């Protein structure tokens, strides 16, 4: 009988004591007092841990929200102590100079990107990104740490400029108005990336050619040192000039490639954002007849019939069917246009310059090889010429296989939708295994086709982008 009495007494004592401990912790937080990290916290969500089981008269010191004694709020509690629960940071972790100093505070509001006011050297070397990278290295990034978009790259301004150029070209009756409107909107950054790519390719071609003279200089200096009577050694300034020149070409090649990738990604992202805004605005103003796939062919047919009655001798022409007749611009097609098609434009904008820079670099390489190796350099070029038709045929097979995979995917998605719509009948008649077998067969066909497609794509990439480049570079080194 005494045990229940003691338990009731303990419960009665725990309630006011827990309330007192909570009140003391809240008062300490309001006074911005720093929590005492030398004592361990025993205040838990369960009220049984507020007091020691044997000593119910003595409350435990208040704690922070975490059991480690550090709440993680840098504004209230400051940086985390090195000694938490008796654990110290390892000595080799304290040697990192990037970790020295206080943790950067979270800004109160977002600021504009530093690229706007950055210098030319900072833009070329991407130094304007350093503050954000330093903050991300010291602590997790918050929303206010992320910079706002450059004002010249906002979606509102780009879409307005694109629509204005598009309407002007449509009014004049230009061919491909959307293409040239996009070119007018993003031409500066677009061609800047192309020039950077061309310069990077030229430096890549000339670097092995300059390396040949450096190797020749080292060889002449070696033989001159071994045989003093053979002739004077070349001046050391020539070797230093070649060494610094090759180093600068490598640096400029790296900077040009980085700027090409950055400009291509920026132009592609801006094109996609502007096109999505324009398509969405157009979809909000499109008529119900256009959404359903109708057109004005009925009116044209009526006008043609009236003219046919006036000119009875002339043959009556049938109305031409529009390209989009019966297809319509439903929500699914609009969403596909905003997602898939704009993504393809995004990717094409970043890799477009390879179409015209790659032939230029190949021609420069061929000229250098012919000058240095004469006709023997044509063997590698012959391999490139012979492999071009094979590569073209393989790329065409990718398009054919992709269209076949899309049909299989549509079958799988349609069957899945039918199963979900009629799931009651499937469960009622016990058709689960039958439908699962059909879905499994379609999925196996799809996976098999995707595997073949990826195998062909990887073979094309390995042959066209690695083997040929390595062959040309090795032949350039032999010069």
mmCIF file with all atom_site columns, N, CA, C and O in Angstrom, residues 115 123 152-153 161 182-196 259 263-264 267 270 353:
data_model
loop_
_atom_site.group_PDB
_atom_site.id
_atom_site.type_symbol
_atom_site.label_atom_id
_atom_site.label_alt_id
_atom_site.label_comp_id
_atom_site.label_asym_id
_atom_site.label_entity_id
_atom_site.label_seq_id
_atom_site.pdbx_PDB_ins_code
_atom_site.Cartn_x
_atom_site.Cartn_y
_atom_site.Cartn_z
_atom_site.occupancy
_atom_site.B_iso_or_equiv
_atom_site.pdbx_formal_charge
_atom_site.auth_seq_id
_atom_site.auth_comp_id
_atom_site.auth_asym_id
_atom_site.auth_atom_id
_atom_site.pdbx_PDB_model_num
ATOM 1   N N  . UNK A 1 115 ? 27.781 40.141 -59.379 1.00 0.00 ? 115 UNK A N  1
ATOM 2   C CA . UNK A 1 115 ? 28.253 40.202 -60.757 1.00 0.00 ? 115 UNK A CA 1
ATOM 3   C C  . UNK A 1 115 ? 27.930 41.538 -61.402 1.00 0.00 ? 115 UNK A C  1
ATOM 4   O O  . UNK A 1 115 ? 28.610 41.963 -62.349 1.00 0.00 ? 115 UNK A O  1
ATOM 5   N N  . UNK A 1 123 ? 35.070 39.202 -63.267 1.00 0.00 ? 123 UNK A N  1
ATOM 6   C CA . UNK A 1 123 ? 34.137 38.435 -64.110 1.00 0.00 ? 123 UNK A CA 1
ATOM 7   C C  . UNK A 1 123 ? 34.869 37.322 -64.850 1.00 0.00 ? 123 UNK A C  1
ATOM 8   O O  . UNK A 1 123 ? 34.367 36.198 -64.983 1.00 0.00 ? 123 UNK A O  1
ATOM 9   N N  . UNK A 1 152 ? 19.316 42.892 -65.229 1.00 0.00 ? 152 UNK A N  1
ATOM 10  C CA . UNK A 1 152 ? 19.251 42.768 -66.689 1.00 0.00 ? 152 UNK A CA 1
ATOM 11  C C  . UNK A 1 152 ? 18.842 41.372 -67.145 1.00 0.00 ? 152 UNK A C  1
ATOM 12  O O  . UNK A 1 152 ? 18.652 41.162 -68.354 1.00 0.00 ? 152 UNK A O  1
ATOM 13  N N  . UNK A 1 153 ? 18.706 40.418 -66.212 1.00 0.00 ? 153 UNK A N  1
ATOM 14  C CA . UNK A 1 153 ? 18.346 39.049 -66.558 1.00 0.00 ? 153 UNK A CA 1
ATOM 15  C C  . UNK A 1 153 ? 17.020 38.620 -65.963 1.00 0.00 ? 153 UNK A C  1
ATOM 16  O O  . UNK A 1 153 ? 16.738 37.432 -65.878 1.00 0.00 ? 153 UNK A O  1
ATOM 17  N N  . UNK A 1 161 ? 11.201 42.088 -73.975 1.00 0.00 ? 161 UNK A N  1
ATOM 18  C CA . UNK A 1 161 ? 12.067 42.354 -75.122 1.00 0.00 ? 161 UNK A CA 1
ATOM 19  C C  . UNK A 1 161 ? 11.876 41.312 -76.221 1.00 0.00 ? 161 UNK A C  1
ATOM 20  O O  . UNK A 1 161 ? 11.871 41.644 -77.415 1.00 0.00 ? 161 UNK A O  1
ATOM 21  N N  . UNK A 1 182 ? 14.868 35.736 -80.738 1.00 0.00 ? 182 UNK A N  1
ATOM 22  C CA . UNK A 1 182 ? 15.733 35.220 -79.676 1.00 0.00 ? 182 UNK A CA 1
ATOM 23  C C  . UNK A 1 182 ? 17.181 35.649 -79.893 1.00 0.00 ? 182 UNK A C  1
ATOM 24  O O  . UNK A 1 182 ? 17.893 35.985 -78.945 1.00 0.00 ? 182 UNK A O  1
ATOM 25  N N  . UNK A 1 183 ? 17.612 35.651 -81.154 1.00 0.00 ? 183 UNK A N  1
ATOM 26  C CA . UNK A 1 183 ? 18.987 36.088 -81.443 1.00 0.00 ? 183 UNK A CA 1
ATOM 27  C C  . UNK A 1 183 ? 19.172 37.560 -81.090 1.00 0.00 ? 183 UNK A C  1
ATOM 28  O O  . UNK A 1 183 ? 20.207 37.956 -80.544 1.00 0.00 ? 183 UNK A O  1
ATOM 29  N N  . UNK A 1 184 ? 18.191 38.389 -81.407 1.00 0.00 ? 184 UNK A N  1
ATOM 30  C CA . UNK A 1 184 ? 18.295 39.811 -81.082 1.00 0.00 ? 184 UNK A CA 1
ATOM 31  C C  . UNK A 1 184 ? 18.282 40.036 -79.574 1.00 0.00 ? 184 UNK A C  1
ATOM 32  O O  . UNK A 1 184 ? 18.919 40.969 -79.073 1.00 0.00 ? 184 UNK A O  1
ATOM 33  N N  . UNK A 1 185 ? 17.599 39.200 -78.838 1.00 0.00 ? 185 UNK A N  1
ATOM 34  C CA . UNK A 1 185 ? 17.490 39.392 -77.394 1.00 0.00 ? 185 UNK A CA 1
ATOM 35  C C  . UNK A 1 185 ? 18.764 38.963 -76.673 1.00 0.00 ? 185 UNK A C  1
ATOM 36  O O  . UNK A 1 185 ? 19.194 39.620 -75.716 1.00 0.00 ? 185 UNK A O  1
ATOM 37  N N  . UNK A 1 186 ? 19.409 37.881 -77.118 1.00 0.00 ? 186 UNK A N  1
ATOM 38  C CA . UNK A 1 186 ? 20.544 37.324 -76.384 1.00 0.00 ? 186 UNK A CA 1
ATOM 39  C C  . UNK A 1 186 ? 21.826 37.295 -77.213 1.00 0.00 ? 186 UNK A C  1
ATOM 40  O O  . UNK A 1 186 ? 22.733 36.514 -76.904 1.00 0.00 ? 186 UNK A O  1
ATOM 41  N N  . UNK A 1 187 ? 21.939 38.139 -78.222 1.00 0.00 ? 187 UNK A N  1
ATOM 42  C CA . UNK A 1 187 ? 23.063 38.022 -79.158 1.00 0.00 ? 187 UNK A CA 1
ATOM 43  C C  . UNK A 1 187 ? 24.399 38.354 -78.511 1.00 0.00 ? 187 UNK A C  1
ATOM 44  O O  . UNK A 1 187 ? 25.408 37.710 -78.827 1.00 0.00 ? 187 UNK A O  1
ATOM 45  N N  . UNK A 1 188 ? 24.472 39.320 -77.606 1.00 0.00 ? 188 UNK A N  1
ATOM 46  C CA . UNK A 1 188 ? 25.773 39.710 -77.048 1.00 0.00 ? 188 UNK A CA 1
ATOM 47  C C  . UNK A 1 188 ? 26.377 38.567 -76.245 1.00 0.00 ? 188 UNK A C  1
ATOM 48  O O  . UNK A 1 188 ? 27.513 38.135 -76.505 1.00 0.00 ? 188 UNK A O  1
ATOM 49  N N  . UNK A 1 189 ? 25.646 38.067 -75.261 1.00 0.00 ? 189 UNK A N  1
ATOM 50  C CA . UNK A 1 189 ? 26.187 37.000 -74.425 1.00 0.00 ? 189 UNK A CA 1
ATOM 51  C C  . UNK A 1 189 ? 26.337 35.702 -75.200 1.00 0.00 ? 189 UNK A C  1
ATOM 52  O O  . UNK A 1 189 ? 27.238 34.905 -74.921 1.00 0.00 ? 189 UNK A O  1
ATOM 53  N N  . UNK A 1 190 ? 25.476 35.496 -76.190 1.00 0.00 ? 190 UNK A N  1
ATOM 54  C CA . UNK A 1 190 ? 25.537 34.278 -76.995 1.00 0.00 ? 190 UNK A CA 1
ATOM 55  C C  . UNK A 1 190 ? 26.836 34.223 -77.793 1.00 0.00 ? 190 UNK A C  1
ATOM 56  O O  . UNK A 1 190 ? 27.565 33.218 -77.758 1.00 0.00 ? 190 UNK A O  1
ATOM 57  N N  . UNK A 1 191 ? 27.152 35.301 -78.517 1.00 0.00 ? 191 UNK A N  1
ATOM 58  C CA . UNK A 1 191 ? 28.362 35.310 -79.336 1.00 0.00 ? 191 UNK A CA 1
ATOM 59  C C  . UNK A 1 191 ? 29.619 35.504 -78.506 1.00 0.00 ? 191 UNK A C  1
ATOM 60  O O  . UNK A 1 191 ? 30.713 35.119 -78.944 1.00 0.00 ? 191 UNK A O  1
ATOM 61  N N  . UNK A 1 192 ? 29.505 36.100 -77.327 1.00 0.00 ? 192 UNK A N  1
ATOM 62  C CA . UNK A 1 192 ? 30.656 36.175 -76.439 1.00 0.00 ? 192 UNK A CA 1
ATOM 63  C C  . UNK A 1 192 ? 31.111 34.780 -76.026 1.00 0.00 ? 192 UNK A C  1
ATOM 64  O O  . UNK A 1 192 ? 32.317 34.484 -75.991 1.00 0.00 ? 192 UNK A O  1
ATOM 65  N N  . UNK A 1 193 ? 30.154 33.914 -75.710 1.00 0.00 ? 193 UNK A N  1
ATOM 66  C CA . UNK A 1 193 ? 30.506 32.527 -75.406 1.00 0.00 ? 193 UNK A CA 1
ATOM 67  C C  . UNK A 1 193 ? 31.126 31.810 -76.594 1.00 0.00 ? 193 UNK A C  1
ATOM 68  O O  . UNK A 1 193 ? 32.053 31.012 -76.440 1.00 0.00 ? 193 UNK A O  1
ATOM 69  N N  . UNK A 1 194 ? 30.647 32.101 -77.813 1.00 0.00 ? 194 UNK A N  1
ATOM 70  C CA . UNK A 1 194 ? 31.229 31.487 -79.001 1.00 0.00 ? 194 UNK A CA 1
ATOM 71  C C  . UNK A 1 194 ? 32.660 31.923 -79.245 1.00 0.00 ? 194 UNK A C  1
ATOM 72  O O  . UNK A 1 194 ? 33.523 31.106 -79.613 1.00 0.00 ? 194 UNK A O  1
ATOM 73  N N  . UNK A 1 195 ? 32.952 33.207 -79.051 1.00 0.00 ? 195 UNK A N  1
ATOM 74  C CA . UNK A 1 195 ? 34.319 33.699 -79.213 1.00 0.00 ? 195 UNK A CA 1
ATOM 75  C C  . UNK A 1 195 ? 35.242 33.062 -78.180 1.00 0.00 ? 195 UNK A C  1
ATOM 76  O O  . UNK A 1 195 ? 36.392 32.691 -78.485 1.00 0.00 ? 195 UNK A O  1
ATOM 77  N N  . UNK A 1 196 ? 34.760 32.937 -76.953 1.00 0.00 ? 196 UNK A N  1
ATOM 78  C CA . UNK A 1 196 ? 35.574 32.281 -75.919 1.00 0.00 ? 196 UNK A CA 1
ATOM 79  C C  . UNK A 1 196 ? 35.868 30.838 -76.285 1.00 0.00 ? 196 UNK A C  1
ATOM 80  O O  . UNK A 1 196 ? 36.985 30.339 -76.066 1.00 0.00 ? 196 UNK A O  1
ATOM 81  N N  . UNK A 1 259 ? 34.381 30.239 -69.457 1.00 0.00 ? 259 UNK A N  1
ATOM 82  C CA . UNK A 1 259 ? 33.457 31.295 -69.876 1.00 0.00 ? 259 UNK A CA 1
ATOM 83  C C  . UNK A 1 259 ? 32.464 30.791 -70.919 1.00 0.00 ? 259 UNK A C  1
ATOM 84  O O  . UNK A 1 259 ? 31.294 31.179 -70.913 1.00 0.00 ? 259 UNK A O  1
ATOM 85  N N  . UNK A 1 263 ? 28.614 31.109 -70.142 1.00 0.00 ? 263 UNK A N  1
ATOM 86  C CA . UNK A 1 263 ? 27.744 31.905 -71.020 1.00 0.00 ? 263 UNK A CA 1
ATOM 87  C C  . UNK A 1 263 ? 26.698 31.036 -71.702 1.00 0.00 ? 263 UNK A C  1
ATOM 88  O O  . UNK A 1 263 ? 25.545 31.453 -71.869 1.00 0.00 ? 263 UNK A O  1
ATOM 89  N N  . UNK A 1 264 ? 27.094 29.829 -72.098 1.00 0.00 ? 264 UNK A N  1
ATOM 90  C CA . UNK A 1 264 ? 26.117 28.948 -72.720 1.00 0.00 ? 264 UNK A CA 1
ATOM 91  C C  . UNK A 1 264 ? 24.994 28.556 -71.778 1.00 0.00 ? 264 UNK A C  1
ATOM 92  O O  . UNK A 1 264 ? 23.820 28.549 -72.159 1.00 0.00 ? 264 UNK A O  1
ATOM 93  N N  . UNK A 1 267 ? 22.767 31.745 -71.215 1.00 0.00 ? 267 UNK A N  1
ATOM 94  C CA . UNK A 1 267 ? 21.904 32.030 -72.365 1.00 0.00 ? 267 UNK A CA 1
ATOM 95  C C  . UNK A 1 267 ? 20.792 30.991 -72.474 1.00 0.00 ? 267 UNK A C  1
ATOM 96  O O  . UNK A 1 267 ? 19.620 31.324 -72.727 1.00 0.00 ? 267 UNK A O  1
ATOM 97  N N  . UNK A 1 270 ? 18.229 31.691 -69.709 1.00 0.00 ? 270 UNK A N  1
ATOM 98  C CA . UNK A 1 270 ? 17.441 32.883 -69.995 1.00 0.00 ? 270 UNK A CA 1
ATOM 99  C C  . UNK A 1 270 ? 16.447 32.633 -71.129 1.00 0.00 ? 270 UNK A C  1
ATOM 100 O O  . UNK A 1 270 ? 15.303 33.080 -71.057 1.00 0.00 ? 270 UNK A O  1
ATOM 101 N N  . UNK A 1 353 ? 27.752 26.420 -80.413 1.00 0.00 ? 353 UNK A N  1
ATOM 102 C CA . UNK A 1 353 ? 29.004 26.920 -80.993 1.00 0.00 ? 353 UNK A CA 1
ATOM 103 C C  . UNK A 1 353 ? 29.966 25.807 -81.373 1.00 0.00 ? 353 UNK A C  1
ATOM 104 O O  . UNK A 1 353 ? 30.926 26.061 -82.111 1.00 0.00 ? 353 UNK A O  1
#
